[in-house]
Amino acid sequence: MSNEPSKLASAPAKDDAELPRIAYPKNLVGQPALVTGANSGIGKATAIGLAKAGADVVINYVTHPEAAEDVAQEITAFGGRAITIQADVSKEDDVLSMFAKAIAHFGTLHIVVSNAGLQRDSPFEQMTLEQWNTVIGINLTGQFLCTREAAREFKKRGVDDKVSVAAGKIICMSSVHQEIPWAGHANYAASKGGVMLLMKSIAQELAPYKIRVNSVGPGAIRTPINTAAWSTPEAYAELMTLVPYKRIGEPDDIARAIAWLASDAADYVTGATLFVDGGMTLYPGFATGG
Ligand code: BGC
């Protein structure tokens, strides 16, 4: 055994398939789950992960219906149940009708993962109002609309102790950038800072109804949102200077954290952000400086 830092430090990105497989505990049976933005990236992995844990899954998407169908097929292939519903989470009518369809299909919802998000990066003084509004509209207003519908359904139904000790679980997709300022991405960082206090405020308000509300804060995860940060060896090496654990995150790293937060194993956890970031929030520059 050596105390040298991992040789993986400068190794190129590994394939998701090469990472150790960890089985999902089957502890979400009978708990329909809705995942927004579930046709790619973290949302896709989450839909599949929750289904592996036994949940019936609603796969929300806004574009690329065929990608959403592929996720549904992957789930039905291993015996899970899934439907796809198109909705733009920044539009109230879309969100209302998505929740109505989901509840009509599965009877209720127990888990809502408010995941849909995007980036429209720009140096600040060149940032357009459209870039600002698009990011705030999807990443923050979208989470308001979806978590509000989740809260309405969970509160109306209350606890069904045959399936969970809580009346419902909301998981918001945040980011390390709810905490780490990010030059060139002011709209995105502002949206995630907003998600942090949206999540905490509604966690406080809904806890007496046995509704748990938490966030996951991913670091750099191998998804289409940040291809430029990991797809070349040079970019990957640069990225690793920000990641003490010296590997990029995989979508399934996030999905497993979400499945745990959604389960009764996390029953006393509410109002928390679980950073899943390989240590990105640990001020890696201070490992040698300061
Ligand atoms: C962003 C990614 C970025 C990561 C770490 C995420 O929230 O969407 O683009 O790589 O944070 O900076």
CSV table of C-alpha atoms and ligand atoms in Angstrom, one decimal:
chain,number,residue,atom,x,y,z
A,1,MET,CA,0.0,0.0,0.0
A,2,SER,CA,1.3,3.4,-0.8
A,3,ASN,CA,0.3,6.8,0.5
A,4,GLU,CA,0.7,8.3,-2.9
A,5,PRO,CA,-2.3,10.1,-4.4
A,6,SER,CA,-4.3,7.9,-6.7
A,7,LYS,CA,-2.7,7.3,-10.1
A,8,LEU,CA,-6.2,8.0,-11.5
A,9,ALA,CA,-5.4,11.6,-10.9
A,10,SER,CA,-4.4,12.2,-14.5
A,11,ALA,CA,-6.1,9.2,-16.1
A,12,PRO,CA,-8.7,9.8,-18.8
A,13,ALA,CA,-12.4,9.5,-17.9
A,14,LYS,CA,-13.6,6.0,-17.3
A,15,ASP,CA,-16.7,4.6,-18.7
A,16,ASP,CA,-19.7,4.5,-16.5
A,17,ALA,CA,-19.9,0.8,-17.2
A,18,GLU,CA,-16.4,0.3,-15.6
A,19,LEU,CA,-17.4,1.7,-12.3
A,20,PRO,CA,-18.3,-0.8,-9.5
A,21,ARG,CA,-22.0,-1.6,-9.7
A,22,ILE,CA,-23.9,-1.2,-6.5
A,23,ALA,CA,-27.3,-2.8,-6.3
A,24,TYR,CA,-30.3,-0.6,-5.3
A,25,PRO,CA,-32.2,-1.7,-2.2
A,26,LYS,CA,-35.8,-2.5,-3.2
A,27,ASN,CA,-37.2,-0.1,-0.8
A,28,LEU,CA,-39.4,2.1,-3.0
A,29,VAL,CA,-42.0,-0.5,-4.1
A,30,GLY,CA,-45.5,1.0,-4.3
A,31,GLN,CA,-44.1,4.6,-4.5
A,32,PRO,CA,-44.7,6.3,-7.8
A,33,ALA,CA,-42.0,8.8,-8.6
A,34,LEU,CA,-41.9,11.7,-11.1
A,35,VAL,CA,-38.5,12.8,-12.4
A,36,THR,CA,-38.3,15.9,-14.5
A,37,GLY,CA,-35.8,16.2,-17.3
A,38,ALA,CA,-35.5,12.4,-17.2
A,39,ASN,CA,-34.6,11.7,-20.8
A,40,SER,CA,-30.8,12.4,-20.4
A,41,GLY,CA,-28.0,12.8,-17.9
A,42,ILE,CA,-28.7,12.8,-14.2
A,43,GLY,CA,-32.5,12.6,-14.7
A,44,LYS,CA,-32.3,9.5,-16.8
A,45,ALA,CA,-30.0,7.7,-14.4
A,46,THR,CA,-32.4,8.8,-11.6
A,47,ALA,CA,-35.5,7.4,-13.3
A,48,ILE,CA,-33.7,4.1,-13.9
A,49,GLY,CA,-32.3,4.0,-10.4
A,50,LEU,CA,-35.6,4.7,-8.7
A,51,ALA,CA,-37.2,2.0,-10.9
A,52,LYS,CA,-34.5,-0.5,-9.8
A,53,ALA,CA,-35.4,0.4,-6.2
A,54,GLY,CA,-39.0,-0.6,-7.1
A,55,ALA,CA,-40.7,2.7,-7.8
A,56,ASP,CA,-43.1,3.2,-10.7
A,57,VAL,CA,-41.6,6.1,-12.7
A,58,VAL,CA,-42.9,9.1,-14.7
A,59,ILE,CA,-40.3,10.2,-17.2
A,60,ASN,CA,-40.8,13.9,-17.9
A,61,TYR,CA,-39.1,15.4,-21.0
A,62,VAL,CA,-39.6,18.5,-23.1
A,63,THR,CA,-37.7,17.7,-26.3
A,64,HIS,CA,-36.5,14.3,-27.8
A,65,PRO,CA,-39.4,12.1,-27.0
A,66,GLU,CA,-37.5,9.1,-28.5
A,67,ALA,CA,-34.9,9.5,-25.8
A,68,ALA,CA,-37.6,9.4,-23.1
A,69,GLU,CA,-39.1,6.3,-24.7
A,70,ASP,CA,-35.7,4.6,-24.6
A,71,VAL,CA,-35.5,5.3,-20.8
A,72,ALA,CA,-39.0,3.8,-20.4
A,73,GLN,CA,-38.1,0.7,-22.4
A,74,GLU,CA,-34.9,0.2,-20.4
A,75,ILE,CA,-37.1,0.3,-17.3
A,76,THR,CA,-39.8,-2.1,-18.6
A,77,ALA,CA,-37.0,-4.4,-19.8
A,78,PHE,CA,-36.1,-5.2,-16.2
A,79,GLY,CA,-39.7,-5.5,-15.1
A,80,GLY,CA,-40.3,-1.9,-13.9
A,81,ARG,CA,-43.2,0.4,-14.8
A,82,ALA,CA,-42.7,3.7,-16.5
A,83,ILE,CA,-44.6,6.3,-18.6
A,84,THR,CA,-43.4,9.3,-20.4
A,85,ILE,CA,-45.0,12.8,-20.2
A,86,GLN,CA,-44.0,15.9,-22.1
A,87,ALA,CA,-44.1,19.2,-20.2
A,88,ASP,CA,-42.0,22.3,-20.1
A,89,VAL,CA,-41.5,22.8,-16.3
A,90,SER,CA,-41.3,26.6,-16.7
A,91,LYS,CA,-44.9,26.7,-17.8
A,92,GLU,CA,-47.6,26.4,-15.2
A,93,ASP,CA,-50.3,24.8,-17.5
A,94,ASP,CA,-47.8,22.1,-18.6
A,95,VAL,CA,-46.8,21.3,-15.0
A,96,LEU,CA,-50.5,21.1,-13.8
A,97,SER,CA,-51.4,18.8,-16.7
A,98,MET,CA,-48.3,16.6,-16.2
A,99,PHE,CA,-49.2,16.1,-12.5
A,100,ALA,CA,-52.8,15.4,-13.3
A,101,LYS,CA,-51.8,12.8,-15.9
A,102,ALA,CA,-49.2,11.2,-13.7
A,103,ILE,CA,-51.7,10.9,-10.7
A,104,ALA,CA,-54.4,9.6,-13.0
A,105,HIS,CA,-52.1,6.9,-14.3
A,106,PHE,CA,-50.4,5.7,-11.1
A,107,GLY,CA,-53.1,6.8,-8.5
A,108,THR,CA,-50.7,9.1,-6.6
A,109,LEU,CA,-47.1,10.2,-6.4
A,110,HIS,CA,-44.8,9.6,-3.4
A,111,ILE,CA,-41.5,11.0,-4.8
A,112,VAL,CA,-40.9,14.0,-7.0
A,113,VAL,CA,-37.4,14.7,-8.2
A,114,SER,CA,-37.3,18.3,-9.5
A,115,ASN,CA,-34.3,17.8,-11.8
A,116,ALA,CA,-34.8,19.6,-15.1
A,117,GLY,CA,-32.1,22.2,-15.6
A,118,LEU,CA,-29.9,23.9,-18.1
A,119,GLN,CA,-27.1,26.3,-18.6
A,120,ARG,CA,-26.9,29.4,-20.8
A,121,ASP,CA,-23.4,30.6,-20.1
A,122,SER,CA,-22.1,34.1,-20.8
A,123,PRO,CA,-19.6,36.7,-19.5
A,124,PHE,CA,-21.8,38.8,-17.2
A,125,GLU,CA,-21.8,42.0,-19.1
A,126,GLN,CA,-22.8,40.2,-22.3
A,127,MET,CA,-25.5,38.1,-20.7
A,128,THR,CA,-28.8,38.7,-22.4
A,129,LEU,CA,-32.1,38.9,-20.6
A,130,GLU,CA,-33.2,35.9,-22.5
A,131,GLN,CA,-30.3,33.9,-21.2
A,132,TRP,CA,-31.1,35.0,-17.7
A,133,ASN,CA,-34.8,34.3,-18.0
A,134,THR,CA,-34.3,30.9,-19.6
A,135,VAL,CA,-32.1,29.7,-16.8
A,136,ILE,CA,-34.2,31.1,-14.0
A,137,GLY,CA,-37.4,29.9,-15.7
A,138,ILE,CA,-36.4,26.3,-15.9
A,139,ASN,CA,-34.0,25.9,-13.0
A,140,LEU,CA,-35.8,28.0,-10.4
A,141,THR,CA,-39.4,28.7,-11.4
A,142,GLY,CA,-39.6,25.2,-12.8
A,143,GLN,CA,-38.7,23.8,-9.4
A,144,PHE,CA,-41.3,26.1,-7.7
A,145,LEU,CA,-44.0,24.8,-10.0
A,146,CYS,CA,-43.1,21.2,-9.6
A,147,THR,CA,-42.5,21.2,-5.9
A,148,ARG,CA,-45.7,23.1,-5.3
A,149,GLU,CA,-47.7,20.4,-7.2
A,150,ALA,CA,-45.9,17.7,-5.3
A,151,ALA,CA,-46.7,19.3,-1.9
A,152,ARG,CA,-50.4,19.6,-2.9
A,153,GLU,CA,-50.6,15.9,-3.7
A,154,PHE,CA,-48.6,14.7,-0.7
A,155,LYS,CA,-50.6,16.9,1.7
A,156,LYS,CA,-53.9,15.9,0.3
A,157,ARG,CA,-53.1,12.1,0.5
A,158,GLY,CA,-51.1,12.1,3.8
A,159,VAL,CA,-49.1,9.2,5.1
A,160,ASP,CA,-49.9,5.8,3.6
A,161,ASP,CA,-47.9,3.6,6.0
A,162,LYS,CA,-48.2,0.6,3.8
A,163,VAL,CA,-45.5,2.1,1.6
A,164,SER,CA,-43.7,4.9,3.5
A,165,VAL,CA,-43.6,6.5,6.9
A,166,ALA,CA,-43.6,9.9,5.2
A,167,ALA,CA,-46.4,11.5,3.2
A,168,GLY,CA,-44.0,12.3,0.4
A,169,LYS,CA,-40.5,13.1,-0.6
A,170,ILE,CA,-39.3,16.0,-2.7
A,171,ILE,CA,-35.7,16.1,-4.0
A,172,CYS,CA,-34.5,19.2,-5.7
A,173,MET,CA,-31.6,19.2,-8.1
A,174,SER,CA,-29.1,21.8,-6.9
A,175,SER,CA,-25.4,22.0,-7.6
A,176,VAL,CA,-22.1,22.7,-5.9
A,177,HIS,CA,-22.8,26.2,-7.4
A,178,GLN,CA,-25.5,26.8,-4.7
A,179,GLU,CA,-22.3,27.5,-2.7
A,180,ILE,CA,-19.4,28.0,-5.1
A,181,PRO,CA,-19.6,31.3,-7.1
A,182,TRP,CA,-19.1,30.7,-10.8
A,183,ALA,CA,-17.8,33.4,-13.1
A,184,GLY,CA,-19.4,33.3,-16.5
A,185,HIS,CA,-22.4,31.5,-15.1
A,186,ALA,CA,-24.1,34.1,-13.0
A,187,ASN,CA,-27.6,33.1,-14.1
A,188,TYR,CA,-26.9,29.4,-13.3
A,189,ALA,CA,-25.3,30.0,-9.9
A,190,ALA,CA,-28.1,32.4,-9.0
A,191,SER,CA,-30.7,29.8,-9.9
A,192,LYS,CA,-29.0,27.2,-7.7
A,193,GLY,CA,-28.6,29.6,-4.8
A,194,GLY,CA,-32.3,30.2,-5.2
A,195,VAL,CA,-33.1,26.5,-5.2
A,196,MET,CA,-31.2,26.2,-1.9
A,197,LEU,CA,-33.5,28.6,0.0
A,198,LEU,CA,-36.6,27.5,-1.9
A,199,MET,CA,-35.8,23.9,-0.7
A,200,LYS,CA,-35.1,24.9,2.9
A,201,SER,CA,-38.1,27.2,3.2
A,202,ILE,CA,-40.5,24.6,1.9
A,203,ALA,CA,-38.8,21.9,4.0
A,204,GLN,CA,-39.5,24.0,7.1
A,205,GLU,CA,-43.1,24.6,6.0
A,206,LEU,CA,-44.0,21.0,5.0
A,207,ALA,CA,-42.2,19.0,7.7
A,208,PRO,CA,-45.2,19.0,10.1
A,209,TYR,CA,-47.1,17.2,7.3
A,210,LYS,CA,-44.5,14.5,7.1
A,211,ILE,CA,-43.3,15.7,3.8
A,212,ARG,CA,-39.5,15.7,3.5
A,213,VAL,CA,-37.7,18.1,1.2
A,214,ASN,CA,-34.0,17.8,0.4
A,215,SER,CA,-31.5,18.7,-2.4
A,216,VAL,CA,-28.7,16.9,-4.0
A,217,GLY,CA,-25.7,19.1,-5.0
A,218,PRO,CA,-23.7,17.4,-7.7
A,219,GLY,CA,-20.2,18.4,-8.7
A,220,ALA,CA,-18.8,17.6,-12.1
A,221,ILE,CA,-20.9,14.7,-13.5
A,222,ARG,CA,-20.3,13.2,-16.9
A,223,THR,CA,-23.5,14.4,-18.7
A,224,PRO,CA,-24.2,16.4,-21.8
A,225,ILE,CA,-24.5,19.7,-19.8
A,226,ASN,CA,-20.7,19.9,-19.4
A,227,THR,CA,-19.2,17.9,-22.2
A,228,ALA,CA,-16.5,20.5,-22.7
A,229,ALA,CA,-15.2,20.0,-19.1
A,230,TRP,CA,-14.4,16.3,-19.5
A,231,SER,CA,-14.4,15.1,-23.1
A,232,THR,CA,-10.7,15.8,-23.9
A,233,PRO,CA,-7.7,14.6,-21.8
A,234,GLU,CA,-6.6,18.2,-21.3
A,235,ALA,CA,-10.0,19.4,-20.1
A,236,TYR,CA,-10.3,16.3,-17.9
A,237,ALA,CA,-6.9,17.0,-16.3
A,238,GLU,CA,-7.9,20.6,-15.7
A,239,LEU,CA,-11.2,19.5,-14.1
A,240,MET,CA,-9.3,17.1,-11.8
A,241,THR,CA,-7.5,20.0,-10.2
A,242,LEU,CA,-11.0,20.9,-8.8
A,243,VAL,CA,-11.9,17.3,-7.6
A,244,PRO,CA,-10.0,15.9,-4.6
A,245,TYR,CA,-11.4,12.4,-5.2
A,246,LYS,CA,-9.7,12.5,-8.7
A,247,ARG,CA,-12.5,11.1,-10.8
A,248,ILE,CA,-15.5,12.6,-12.6
A,249,GLY,CA,-18.9,11.8,-11.1
A,250,GLU,CA,-21.2,9.4,-13.0
A,251,PRO,CA,-24.9,10.0,-13.3
A,252,ASP,CA,-25.5,6.9,-11.2
A,253,ASP,CA,-23.5,8.4,-8.3
A,254,ILE,CA,-26.2,11.0,-8.1
A,255,ALA,CA,-29.1,8.6,-8.7
A,256,ARG,CA,-28.0,6.4,-5.7
A,257,ALA,CA,-27.9,9.4,-3.4
A,258,ILE,CA,-31.4,10.4,-4.6
A,259,ALA,CA,-32.8,6.9,-4.1
A,260,TRP,CA,-31.5,6.9,-0.5
A,261,LEU,CA,-32.9,10.4,0.2
A,262,ALA,CA,-36.3,9.2,-1.2
A,263,SER,CA,-36.3,6.1,1.0
A,264,ASP,CA,-37.4,5.7,4.6
A,265,ALA,CA,-33.7,5.0,5.4
A,266,ALA,CA,-33.4,8.9,5.3
A,267,ASP,CA,-36.6,9.5,7.3
A,268,TYR,CA,-35.1,12.0,9.7
A,269,VAL,CA,-33.4,14.0,6.9
A,270,THR,CA,-35.1,17.1,5.7
A,271,GLY,CA,-33.9,20.6,4.6
A,272,ALA,CA,-30.5,19.2,3.8
A,273,THR,CA,-28.3,19.5,0.7
A,274,LEU,CA,-26.3,16.3,0.1
A,275,PHE,CA,-23.3,17.3,-1.9
A,276,VAL,CA,-22.2,14.4,-4.2
A,277,ASP,CA,-19.1,16.0,-5.6
A,278,GLY,CA,-15.9,14.1,-4.9
A,279,GLY,CA,-14.9,16.9,-2.6
A,280,MET,CA,-15.3,19.8,-5.0
A,281,THR,CA,-16.8,21.9,-2.2
A,282,LEU,CA,-13.7,21.3,0.0
A,283,TYR,CA,-11.8,24.3,-1.4
A,284,PRO,CA,-9.3,22.0,-3.2
A,285,GLY,CA,-6.8,24.9,-3.7
A,286,PHE,CA,-6.2,24.8,0.0
A,287,ALA,CA,-4.8,21.3,-0.2
A,288,THR,CA,-1.4,22.9,-0.8
A,289,GLY,CA,-2.0,26.6,-0.4
A,290,GLY,CA,-3.2,28.9,2.3
B,1,BGC,C1,-22.8,22.3,-13.8
B,1,BGC,C2,-21.7,21.6,-14.6
B,1,BGC,C3,-20.3,21.8,-13.8
B,1,BGC,C4,-20.5,21.3,-12.4
B,1,BGC,C5,-19.2,21.6,-11.6
B,1,BGC,C6,-22.8,21.7,-12.4
B,1,BGC,O1,-23.8,22.2,-11.6
B,1,BGC,O2,-24.0,22.0,-14.4
B,1,BGC,O3,-21.6,22.2,-15.8
B,1,BGC,O4,-19.4,21.0,-14.4
B,1,BGC,O5,-21.6,22.0,-11.8
B,1,BGC,O6,-18.7,22.9,-11.8
